[in-house]
Amino acid sequence: MTTEMNGLLIGCGFFSGNHLHGWADVEGARIAAVCDRDADRARGAAETFGIPAWHQDAAVLGSGAFDFVDICTTMDTHEALIAQAVDAGVPVIVQKPFAPDIETCLRIEAHARAAGVPVMVHENFRFQKIFRRLKEILDSGEIGETTFARLSWRNDIDVYSNQPYLLKTERFMIMDVGIHMLDLARFLMGDAADVTCLNQSVRPGLAGEDAATILLRHDSAATTIVDVSYAAHRHPNPFPQTLGEIEGRDGTVQILEGEILRIHSGGATRDEAIAADTRGWTSAPWTQIQDSVPRTEQHFVDALRSGAEFETSAQSSLQTYALAEAAYRSAASGRLIHIADLM
Ligand code: NAD
């Protein structure tokens, strides 16, 4: 039996419960301590999840007690926390958004690479079961070379109650949800070179955009449309489903409500229903997202143990965050932005 790796989780706020439940489902690792500068939150998380120790200061990273750190704080804190981990030689998994702009992402990645410390971005959408299956279908060649994708996230879930900081976030929707779609676009369609984008602030009083329409040109010459909105009223509310389609030279896969993939190929159509695993701790409507968290964490642990590259390593994620940066610059300037000019 392999010994379990000991992790420190930093940030015991809204989303951290999913991380902590998730770690309990992961093989080969456990959370040995939690940390939050808010003592009540740190103590509360330790008590709720039966974790032996809690701390208020991330300086505990230097104690030598941890094989990895899971950073579940908002993006403005990531550069300083990752630097502390890297300087202590502790491998990192850090929640999306990696950082608020591409310059900060580049600095974080360069610092980690120079120190030889592995860093992975916790990007869980590509680990949803439905997108693992969709990728398998694309890789099988069933619909031929891909030419077009649309990835759409439109709902009116009240994110503002659980995550009030989003009301004041200037780079809001593209960083909060668009980044998941941009990573999915890269996962399913490959890297992209050019970006245009239009942003909207639909709900009054926001510091940033709550809707965006992004157009990507992939290196393969395929195009992807990403459209995201937290101001789209539908009943029933499709949260948290990503919908859309992928077209290839020989067929199409539609991503439909109810976690259904409809595959059109060879003159026929078939549906595959891909349900997230139900775990004891998941609950609707969050199940699909919650289920992807331990899958993401397991990938981190497996790659750390084997020495394999993380799918969403800091280095690879630079491409994703360059797309987000390009989207903001396009929206501000009205121009097409070339990724090569940002890196
Ligand atoms: P939150 O504000 O509720 O919690 C963050 C916690 O981190 C707070 O308790 C804060 O005190 C603590 N913290 C901040 N800086 C710290 C430091 N230097 N040392 C110790 N503690 C510190 O935030 P949240 O809503 O839980 O979101 C955290 C991250 O998770 C965000 O980046 C968000 O975008 C992401 N998120 C991801 C998903 C997903 O599906 N991947 C879903 C929701 C949220």
PDB file of C-alpha atoms in Angstrom, residues 74-315:
ATOM      1  CA  THR A  74      -9.980  34.132  -4.787  1.00  0.00           C
ATOM      2  CA  MET A  75      -7.653  35.059  -7.643  1.00  0.00           C
ATOM      3  CA  ASP A  76      -6.204  38.255  -6.141  1.00  0.00           C
ATOM      4  CA  THR A  77      -4.451  36.173  -3.421  1.00  0.00           C
ATOM      5  CA  HIS A  78      -2.949  33.468  -5.662  1.00  0.00           C
ATOM      6  CA  GLU A  79       0.386  35.036  -6.635  1.00  0.00           C
ATOM      7  CA  ALA A  80       1.497  35.585  -3.017  1.00  0.00           C
ATOM      8  CA  LEU A  81       0.252  32.187  -1.776  1.00  0.00           C
ATOM      9  CA  ILE A  82       1.770  30.233  -4.679  1.00  0.00           C
ATOM     10  CA  ALA A  83       5.071  32.078  -4.152  1.00  0.00           C
ATOM     11  CA  GLN A  84       5.069  30.973  -0.486  1.00  0.00           C
ATOM     12  CA  ALA A  85       4.442  27.362  -1.529  1.00  0.00           C
ATOM     13  CA  VAL A  86       7.022  27.424  -4.315  1.00  0.00           C
ATOM     14  CA  ASP A  87       9.657  28.931  -2.012  1.00  0.00           C
ATOM     15  CA  ALA A  88       8.939  26.114   0.463  1.00  0.00           C
ATOM     16  CA  GLY A  89       9.164  23.506  -2.336  1.00  0.00           C
ATOM     17  CA  VAL A  90       5.517  22.438  -1.894  1.00  0.00           C
ATOM     18  CA  PRO A  91       3.607  21.376  -5.069  1.00  0.00           C
ATOM     19  CA  VAL A  92       0.435  23.385  -5.701  1.00  0.00           C
ATOM     20  CA  ILE A  93      -3.090  22.878  -6.982  1.00  0.00           C
ATOM     21  CA  VAL A  94      -4.800  26.267  -7.189  1.00  0.00           C
ATOM     22  CA  GLN A  95      -8.425  27.106  -7.944  1.00  0.00           C
ATOM     23  CA  LYS A  96      -9.360  28.957 -11.092  1.00  0.00           C
ATOM     24  CA  PRO A  97      -9.100  31.820 -11.951  1.00  0.00           C
ATOM     25  CA  PHE A  98      -5.313  31.348 -11.871  1.00  0.00           C
ATOM     26  CA  ALA A  99      -4.736  35.136 -11.681  1.00  0.00           C
ATOM     27  CA  PRO A 100      -6.544  38.310 -12.802  1.00  0.00           C
ATOM     28  CA  ASP A 101      -4.349  39.025 -15.866  1.00  0.00           C
ATOM     29  CA  ILE A 102      -1.857  37.318 -18.144  1.00  0.00           C
ATOM     30  CA  GLU A 103       1.131  39.250 -16.760  1.00  0.00           C
ATOM     31  CA  THR A 104       0.498  37.790 -13.284  1.00  0.00           C
ATOM     32  CA  CYS A 105      -0.017  34.283 -14.711  1.00  0.00           C
ATOM     33  CA  LEU A 106       3.296  34.565 -16.567  1.00  0.00           C
ATOM     34  CA  ARG A 107       5.126  35.704 -13.398  1.00  0.00           C
ATOM     35  CA  ILE A 108       3.646  32.855 -11.313  1.00  0.00           C
ATOM     36  CA  GLU A 109       4.517  30.235 -13.927  1.00  0.00           C
ATOM     37  CA  ALA A 110       8.073  31.535 -14.416  1.00  0.00           C
ATOM     38  CA  HIS A 111       8.723  31.539 -10.650  1.00  0.00           C
ATOM     39  CA  ALA A 112       7.440  27.956 -10.240  1.00  0.00           C
ATOM     40  CA  ARG A 113       9.326  26.698 -13.304  1.00  0.00           C
ATOM     41  CA  ALA A 114      12.600  28.257 -12.119  1.00  0.00           C
ATOM     42  CA  ALA A 115      12.170  26.507  -8.744  1.00  0.00           C
ATOM     43  CA  GLY A 116      11.089  23.227 -10.336  1.00  0.00           C
ATOM     44  CA  VAL A 117       7.896  23.088  -8.247  1.00  0.00           C
ATOM     45  CA  PRO A 118       4.829  21.586 -10.002  1.00  0.00           C
ATOM     46  CA  VAL A 119       1.743  23.826 -10.170  1.00  0.00           C
ATOM     47  CA  MET A 120      -1.661  22.773 -11.514  1.00  0.00           C
ATOM     48  CA  VAL A 121      -4.732  24.941 -11.985  1.00  0.00           C
ATOM     49  CA  HIS A 122      -7.902  23.344 -10.537  1.00  0.00           C
ATOM     50  CA  GLU A 123      -9.926  23.471 -13.765  1.00  0.00           C
ATOM     51  CA  ASN A 124     -12.720  21.001 -13.142  1.00  0.00           C
ATOM     52  CA  PHE A 125     -15.081  21.381 -16.111  1.00  0.00           C
ATOM     53  CA  ARG A 126     -12.905  19.251 -18.402  1.00  0.00           C
ATOM     54  CA  PHE A 127     -13.079  16.552 -15.689  1.00  0.00           C
ATOM     55  CA  GLN A 128     -16.892  16.413 -15.823  1.00  0.00           C
ATOM     56  CA  LYS A 129     -17.877  12.942 -17.040  1.00  0.00           C
ATOM     57  CA  ILE A 130     -19.793  14.377 -19.989  1.00  0.00           C
ATOM     58  CA  PHE A 131     -16.696  16.149 -21.348  1.00  0.00           C
ATOM     59  CA  ARG A 132     -14.416  13.114 -20.827  1.00  0.00           C
ATOM     60  CA  ARG A 133     -16.923  11.098 -22.939  1.00  0.00           C
ATOM     61  CA  LEU A 134     -17.239  13.867 -25.547  1.00  0.00           C
ATOM     62  CA  LYS A 135     -13.448  13.983 -25.913  1.00  0.00           C
ATOM     63  CA  GLU A 136     -13.400  10.179 -26.391  1.00  0.00           C
ATOM     64  CA  ILE A 137     -15.962  10.495 -29.203  1.00  0.00           C
ATOM     65  CA  LEU A 138     -13.943  13.249 -30.918  1.00  0.00           C
ATOM     66  CA  ASP A 139     -10.675  11.294 -30.539  1.00  0.00           C
ATOM     67  CA  SER A 140     -12.339   8.181 -32.024  1.00  0.00           C
ATOM     68  CA  GLY A 141     -12.703  10.088 -35.311  1.00  0.00           C
ATOM     69  CA  GLU A 142     -16.413   9.352 -35.477  1.00  0.00           C
ATOM     70  CA  ILE A 143     -17.358  12.888 -36.585  1.00  0.00           C
ATOM     71  CA  GLY A 144     -14.129  13.522 -38.470  1.00  0.00           C
ATOM     72  CA  GLU A 145     -11.921  16.603 -38.228  1.00  0.00           C
ATOM     73  CA  THR A 146     -13.659  19.229 -36.087  1.00  0.00           C
ATOM     74  CA  THR A 147     -14.615  22.500 -37.796  1.00  0.00           C
ATOM     75  CA  PHE A 148     -16.918  24.353 -35.366  1.00  0.00           C
ATOM     76  CA  ALA A 149     -17.940  24.402 -31.701  1.00  0.00           C
ATOM     77  CA  ARG A 150     -20.352  26.386 -29.588  1.00  0.00           C
ATOM     78  CA  LEU A 151     -20.024  26.228 -25.817  1.00  0.00           C
ATOM     79  CA  SER A 152     -22.818  27.995 -24.032  1.00  0.00           C
ATOM     80  CA  TRP A 153     -23.457  28.710 -20.349  1.00  0.00           C
ATOM     81  CA  ARG A 154     -26.550  30.834 -19.826  1.00  0.00           C
ATOM     82  CA  ASN A 155     -28.584  30.903 -16.606  1.00  0.00           C
ATOM     83  CA  ASP A 156     -29.637  33.227 -13.808  1.00  0.00           C
ATOM     84  CA  ILE A 157     -28.339  31.323 -10.789  1.00  0.00           C
ATOM     85  CA  ASP A 158     -27.916  33.754  -7.875  1.00  0.00           C
ATOM     86  CA  VAL A 159     -24.131  33.640  -7.633  1.00  0.00           C
ATOM     87  CA  TYR A 160     -24.110  36.894  -5.696  1.00  0.00           C
ATOM     88  CA  SER A 161     -25.432  35.392  -2.432  1.00  0.00           C
ATOM     89  CA  ASN A 162     -22.701  32.746  -2.141  1.00  0.00           C
ATOM     90  CA  GLN A 163     -19.941  34.784  -3.795  1.00  0.00           C
ATOM     91  CA  PRO A 164     -20.643  38.467  -2.970  1.00  0.00           C
ATOM     92  CA  TYR A 165     -17.116  39.434  -4.102  1.00  0.00           C
ATOM     93  CA  LEU A 166     -18.309  38.906  -7.690  1.00  0.00           C
ATOM     94  CA  LEU A 167     -20.404  42.097  -7.456  1.00  0.00           C
ATOM     95  CA  LYS A 168     -17.177  44.082  -7.164  1.00  0.00           C
ATOM     96  CA  THR A 169     -14.962  42.039  -9.519  1.00  0.00           C
ATOM     97  CA  GLU A 170     -14.005  44.109 -12.582  1.00  0.00           C
ATOM     98  CA  ARG A 171     -12.995  41.062 -14.639  1.00  0.00           C
ATOM     99  CA  PHE A 172     -16.063  39.065 -13.684  1.00  0.00           C
ATOM    100  CA  MET A 173     -17.867  36.760 -16.132  1.00  0.00           C
ATOM    101  CA  ILE A 174     -15.007  35.764 -18.429  1.00  0.00           C
ATOM    102  CA  MET A 175     -12.811  34.974 -15.430  1.00  0.00           C
ATOM    103  CA  ASP A 176     -15.554  33.265 -13.420  1.00  0.00           C
ATOM    104  CA  VAL A 177     -17.222  31.064 -16.068  1.00  0.00           C
ATOM    105  CA  GLY A 178     -15.753  32.045 -19.437  1.00  0.00           C
ATOM    106  CA  ILE A 179     -12.436  30.573 -18.279  1.00  0.00           C
ATOM    107  CA  HIS A 180     -14.072  27.129 -17.897  1.00  0.00           C
ATOM    108  CA  MET A 181     -15.436  27.410 -21.457  1.00  0.00           C
ATOM    109  CA  LEU A 182     -12.077  28.564 -22.841  1.00  0.00           C
ATOM    110  CA  ASP A 183     -10.352  25.609 -21.199  1.00  0.00           C
ATOM    111  CA  LEU A 184     -13.025  23.280 -22.613  1.00  0.00           C
ATOM    112  CA  ALA A 185     -12.508  24.844 -26.057  1.00  0.00           C
ATOM    113  CA  ARG A 186      -8.791  24.058 -25.852  1.00  0.00           C
ATOM    114  CA  PHE A 187      -9.459  20.548 -24.466  1.00  0.00           C
ATOM    115  CA  LEU A 188     -11.962  19.659 -27.192  1.00  0.00           C
ATOM    116  CA  MET A 189     -10.809  21.752 -30.177  1.00  0.00           C
ATOM    117  CA  GLY A 190      -7.107  22.455 -29.564  1.00  0.00           C
ATOM    118  CA  ASP A 191      -5.227  25.722 -29.077  1.00  0.00           C
ATOM    119  CA  ALA A 192      -6.475  28.959 -30.573  1.00  0.00           C
ATOM    120  CA  ALA A 193      -4.547  31.864 -32.055  1.00  0.00           C
ATOM    121  CA  ASP A 194      -7.061  34.721 -32.485  1.00  0.00           C
ATOM    122  CA  VAL A 195      -9.884  36.095 -30.333  1.00  0.00           C
ATOM    123  CA  THR A 196     -12.681  38.635 -30.654  1.00  0.00           C
ATOM    124  CA  CYS A 197     -15.179  39.424 -27.911  1.00  0.00           C
ATOM    125  CA  LEU A 198     -18.122  41.625 -26.962  1.00  0.00           C
ATOM    126  CA  ASN A 199     -19.003  42.087 -23.272  1.00  0.00           C
ATOM    127  CA  GLN A 200     -22.270  43.144 -21.620  1.00  0.00           C
ATOM    128  CA  SER A 201     -23.271  44.273 -18.123  1.00  0.00           C
ATOM    129  CA  VAL A 202     -26.922  43.277 -17.998  1.00  0.00           C
ATOM    130  CA  ARG A 203     -27.596  43.413 -14.259  1.00  0.00           C
ATOM    131  CA  PRO A 204     -27.323  47.009 -12.986  1.00  0.00           C
ATOM    132  CA  GLY A 205     -24.683  47.889 -10.404  1.00  0.00           C
ATOM    133  CA  LEU A 206     -21.951  45.396 -11.288  1.00  0.00           C
ATOM    134  CA  ALA A 207     -18.288  46.391 -11.423  1.00  0.00           C
ATOM    135  CA  GLY A 208     -17.688  44.048 -14.373  1.00  0.00           C
ATOM    136  CA  GLU A 209     -19.419  42.184 -17.198  1.00  0.00           C
ATOM    137  CA  ASP A 210     -22.015  39.470 -16.521  1.00  0.00           C
ATOM    138  CA  ALA A 211     -22.280  38.315 -20.151  1.00  0.00           C
ATOM    139  CA  ALA A 212     -19.747  37.796 -22.930  1.00  0.00           C
ATOM    140  CA  THR A 213     -19.701  36.466 -26.487  1.00  0.00           C
ATOM    141  CA  ILE A 214     -16.275  35.254 -27.549  1.00  0.00           C
ATOM    142  CA  LEU A 215     -15.151  34.013 -30.969  1.00  0.00           C
ATOM    143  CA  LEU A 216     -12.004  31.891 -31.276  1.00  0.00           C
ATOM    144  CA  ARG A 217      -9.998  30.876 -34.345  1.00  0.00           C
ATOM    145  CA  HIS A 218      -8.172  27.638 -33.565  1.00  0.00           C
ATOM    146  CA  ASP A 219      -4.762  26.676 -34.938  1.00  0.00           C
ATOM    147  CA  SER A 220      -6.638  23.985 -36.901  1.00  0.00           C
ATOM    148  CA  ALA A 221      -8.729  26.769 -38.581  1.00  0.00           C
ATOM    149  CA  ALA A 222     -11.839  25.563 -36.703  1.00  0.00           C
ATOM    150  CA  THR A 223     -13.906  28.241 -34.953  1.00  0.00           C
ATOM    151  CA  THR A 224     -15.510  28.209 -31.490  1.00  0.00           C
ATOM    152  CA  ILE A 225     -18.181  30.509 -30.112  1.00  0.00           C
ATOM    153  CA  VAL A 226     -18.229  30.803 -26.324  1.00  0.00           C
ATOM    154  CA  ASP A 227     -21.276  32.582 -24.921  1.00  0.00           C
ATOM    155  CA  VAL A 228     -21.756  33.034 -21.188  1.00  0.00           C
ATOM    156  CA  SER A 229     -24.343  34.895 -19.129  1.00  0.00           C
ATOM    157  CA  TYR A 230     -25.559  35.070 -15.545  1.00  0.00           C
ATOM    158  CA  ALA A 231     -28.549  37.133 -16.730  1.00  0.00           C
ATOM    159  CA  ALA A 232     -30.370  34.588 -18.918  1.00  0.00           C
ATOM    160  CA  HIS A 233     -33.824  33.690 -17.574  1.00  0.00           C
ATOM    161  CA  ARG A 234     -34.985  30.160 -18.395  1.00  0.00           C
ATOM    162  CA  HIS A 235     -37.307  27.704 -16.708  1.00  0.00           C
ATOM    163  CA  PRO A 236     -36.196  25.224 -15.653  1.00  0.00           C
ATOM    164  CA  ASN A 237     -32.890  26.889 -14.913  1.00  0.00           C
ATOM    165  CA  PRO A 238     -30.191  24.947 -16.824  1.00  0.00           C
ATOM    166  CA  PHE A 239     -27.485  25.720 -14.193  1.00  0.00           C
ATOM    167  CA  PRO A 240     -24.814  24.275 -14.113  1.00  0.00           C
ATOM    168  CA  GLN A 241     -24.949  22.727 -17.574  1.00  0.00           C
ATOM    169  CA  THR A 242     -22.704  23.700 -20.449  1.00  0.00           C
ATOM    170  CA  LEU A 243     -24.682  23.284 -23.681  1.00  0.00           C
ATOM    171  CA  GLY A 244     -23.764  23.539 -27.348  1.00  0.00           C
ATOM    172  CA  GLU A 245     -22.457  21.467 -30.213  1.00  0.00           C
ATOM    173  CA  ILE A 246     -19.350  20.355 -32.003  1.00  0.00           C
ATOM    174  CA  GLU A 247     -19.345  19.883 -35.758  1.00  0.00           C
ATOM    175  CA  GLY A 248     -16.911  17.748 -37.696  1.00  0.00           C
ATOM    176  CA  ARG A 249     -16.468  17.009 -41.399  1.00  0.00           C
ATOM    177  CA  ASP A 250     -18.459  13.753 -40.968  1.00  0.00           C
ATOM    178  CA  GLY A 251     -20.916  14.472 -38.154  1.00  0.00           C
ATOM    179  CA  THR A 252     -22.044  16.548 -35.185  1.00  0.00           C
ATOM    180  CA  VAL A 253     -22.303  16.063 -31.430  1.00  0.00           C
ATOM    181  CA  GLN A 254     -24.900  18.147 -29.619  1.00  0.00           C
ATOM    182  CA  ILE A 255     -24.538  18.760 -25.873  1.00  0.00           C
ATOM    183  CA  LEU A 256     -28.143  18.863 -24.716  1.00  0.00           C
ATOM    184  CA  GLU A 257     -29.978  19.550 -21.481  1.00  0.00           C
ATOM    185  CA  GLY A 258     -30.179  16.588 -19.121  1.00  0.00           C
ATOM    186  CA  GLU A 259     -26.488  15.699 -19.725  1.00  0.00           C
ATOM    187  CA  ILE A 260     -27.247  14.121 -23.088  1.00  0.00           C
ATOM    188  CA  LEU A 261     -24.823  13.836 -25.986  1.00  0.00           C
ATOM    189  CA  ARG A 262     -26.683  13.470 -29.297  1.00  0.00           C
ATOM    190  CA  ILE A 263     -24.336  12.043 -31.904  1.00  0.00           C
ATOM    191  CA  HIS A 264     -25.151  12.476 -35.588  1.00  0.00           C
ATOM    192  CA  SER A 265     -22.876  10.320 -37.734  1.00  0.00           C
ATOM    193  CA  GLY A 266     -23.101   7.922 -40.654  1.00  0.00           C
ATOM    194  CA  GLY A 267     -26.623   9.112 -41.460  1.00  0.00           C
ATOM    195  CA  ALA A 268     -27.914   8.049 -38.025  1.00  0.00           C
ATOM    196  CA  THR A 269     -28.529   9.642 -34.646  1.00  0.00           C
ATOM    197  CA  ARG A 270     -28.055   8.219 -31.166  1.00  0.00           C
ATOM    198  CA  ASP A 271     -28.279   9.668 -27.658  1.00  0.00           C
ATOM    199  CA  GLU A 272     -25.898   8.941 -24.820  1.00  0.00           C
ATOM    200  CA  ALA A 273     -27.007  10.039 -21.342  1.00  0.00           C
ATOM    201  CA  ILE A 274     -23.963  10.793 -19.193  1.00  0.00           C
ATOM    202  CA  ALA A 275     -24.938  11.188 -15.566  1.00  0.00           C
ATOM    203  CA  ALA A 276     -22.475  12.473 -13.000  1.00  0.00           C
ATOM    204  CA  ASP A 277     -21.732   9.961 -10.250  1.00  0.00           C
ATOM    205  CA  THR A 278     -23.905  10.595  -7.239  1.00  0.00           C
ATOM    206  CA  ARG A 279     -21.796  10.735  -4.136  1.00  0.00           C
ATOM    207  CA  GLY A 280     -23.089  10.870  -0.589  1.00  0.00           C
ATOM    208  CA  TRP A 281     -22.269  14.572  -0.318  1.00  0.00           C
ATOM    209  CA  THR A 282     -23.387  15.981  -3.675  1.00  0.00           C
ATOM    210  CA  SER A 283     -26.746  17.665  -4.203  1.00  0.00           C
ATOM    211  CA  ALA A 284     -28.751  19.171  -7.057  1.00  0.00           C
ATOM    212  CA  PRO A 285     -28.300  21.448  -8.843  1.00  0.00           C
ATOM    213  CA  TRP A 286     -24.552  21.358  -8.091  1.00  0.00           C
ATOM    214  CA  THR A 287     -24.016  17.585  -8.631  1.00  0.00           C
ATOM    215  CA  GLN A 288     -22.283  17.833 -12.029  1.00  0.00           C
ATOM    216  CA  ILE A 289     -19.782  20.386 -10.727  1.00  0.00           C
ATOM    217  CA  GLN A 290     -19.266  18.742  -7.345  1.00  0.00           C
ATOM    218  CA  ASP A 291     -18.637  15.331  -8.949  1.00  0.00           C
ATOM    219  CA  SER A 292     -15.860  16.816 -11.094  1.00  0.00           C
ATOM    220  CA  VAL A 293     -13.933  18.128  -8.059  1.00  0.00           C
ATOM    221  CA  PRO A 294     -12.551  14.775  -6.752  1.00  0.00           C
ATOM    222  CA  ARG A 295     -11.814  13.773 -10.379  1.00  0.00           C
ATOM    223  CA  THR A 296      -9.690  16.921 -10.730  1.00  0.00           C
ATOM    224  CA  GLU A 297      -7.974  16.305  -7.388  1.00  0.00           C
ATOM    225  CA  GLN A 298      -7.300  12.646  -8.297  1.00  0.00           C
ATOM    226  CA  HIS A 299      -5.635  13.755 -11.548  1.00  0.00           C
ATOM    227  CA  PHE A 300      -3.369  16.079  -9.527  1.00  0.00           C
ATOM    228  CA  VAL A 301      -2.388  13.289  -7.119  1.00  0.00           C
ATOM    229  CA  ASP A 302      -1.866  10.670  -9.838  1.00  0.00           C
ATOM    230  CA  ALA A 303       0.298  12.995 -11.939  1.00  0.00           C
ATOM    231  CA  LEU A 304       2.271  14.161  -8.907  1.00  0.00           C
ATOM    232  CA  ARG A 305       3.017  10.536  -7.999  1.00  0.00           C
ATOM    233  CA  SER A 306       3.910   9.430 -11.525  1.00  0.00           C
ATOM    234  CA  GLY A 307       5.731  12.596 -12.561  1.00  0.00           C
ATOM    235  CA  ALA A 308       3.389  13.044 -15.540  1.00  0.00           C
ATOM    236  CA  GLU A 309       2.396  16.505 -16.774  1.00  0.00           C
ATOM    237  CA  PHE A 310      -0.825  17.899 -15.338  1.00  0.00           C
ATOM    238  CA  GLU A 311      -3.419  18.428 -18.073  1.00  0.00           C
ATOM    239  CA  THR A 312      -3.937  21.930 -16.705  1.00  0.00           C
ATOM    240  CA  SER A 313      -0.388  22.677 -15.573  1.00  0.00           C
ATOM    241  CA  ALA A 314       0.514  26.304 -14.949  1.00  0.00           C
ATOM    242  CA  GLN A 315       2.433  26.251 -18.222  1.00  0.00           C
TER     243      GLN A 315
END
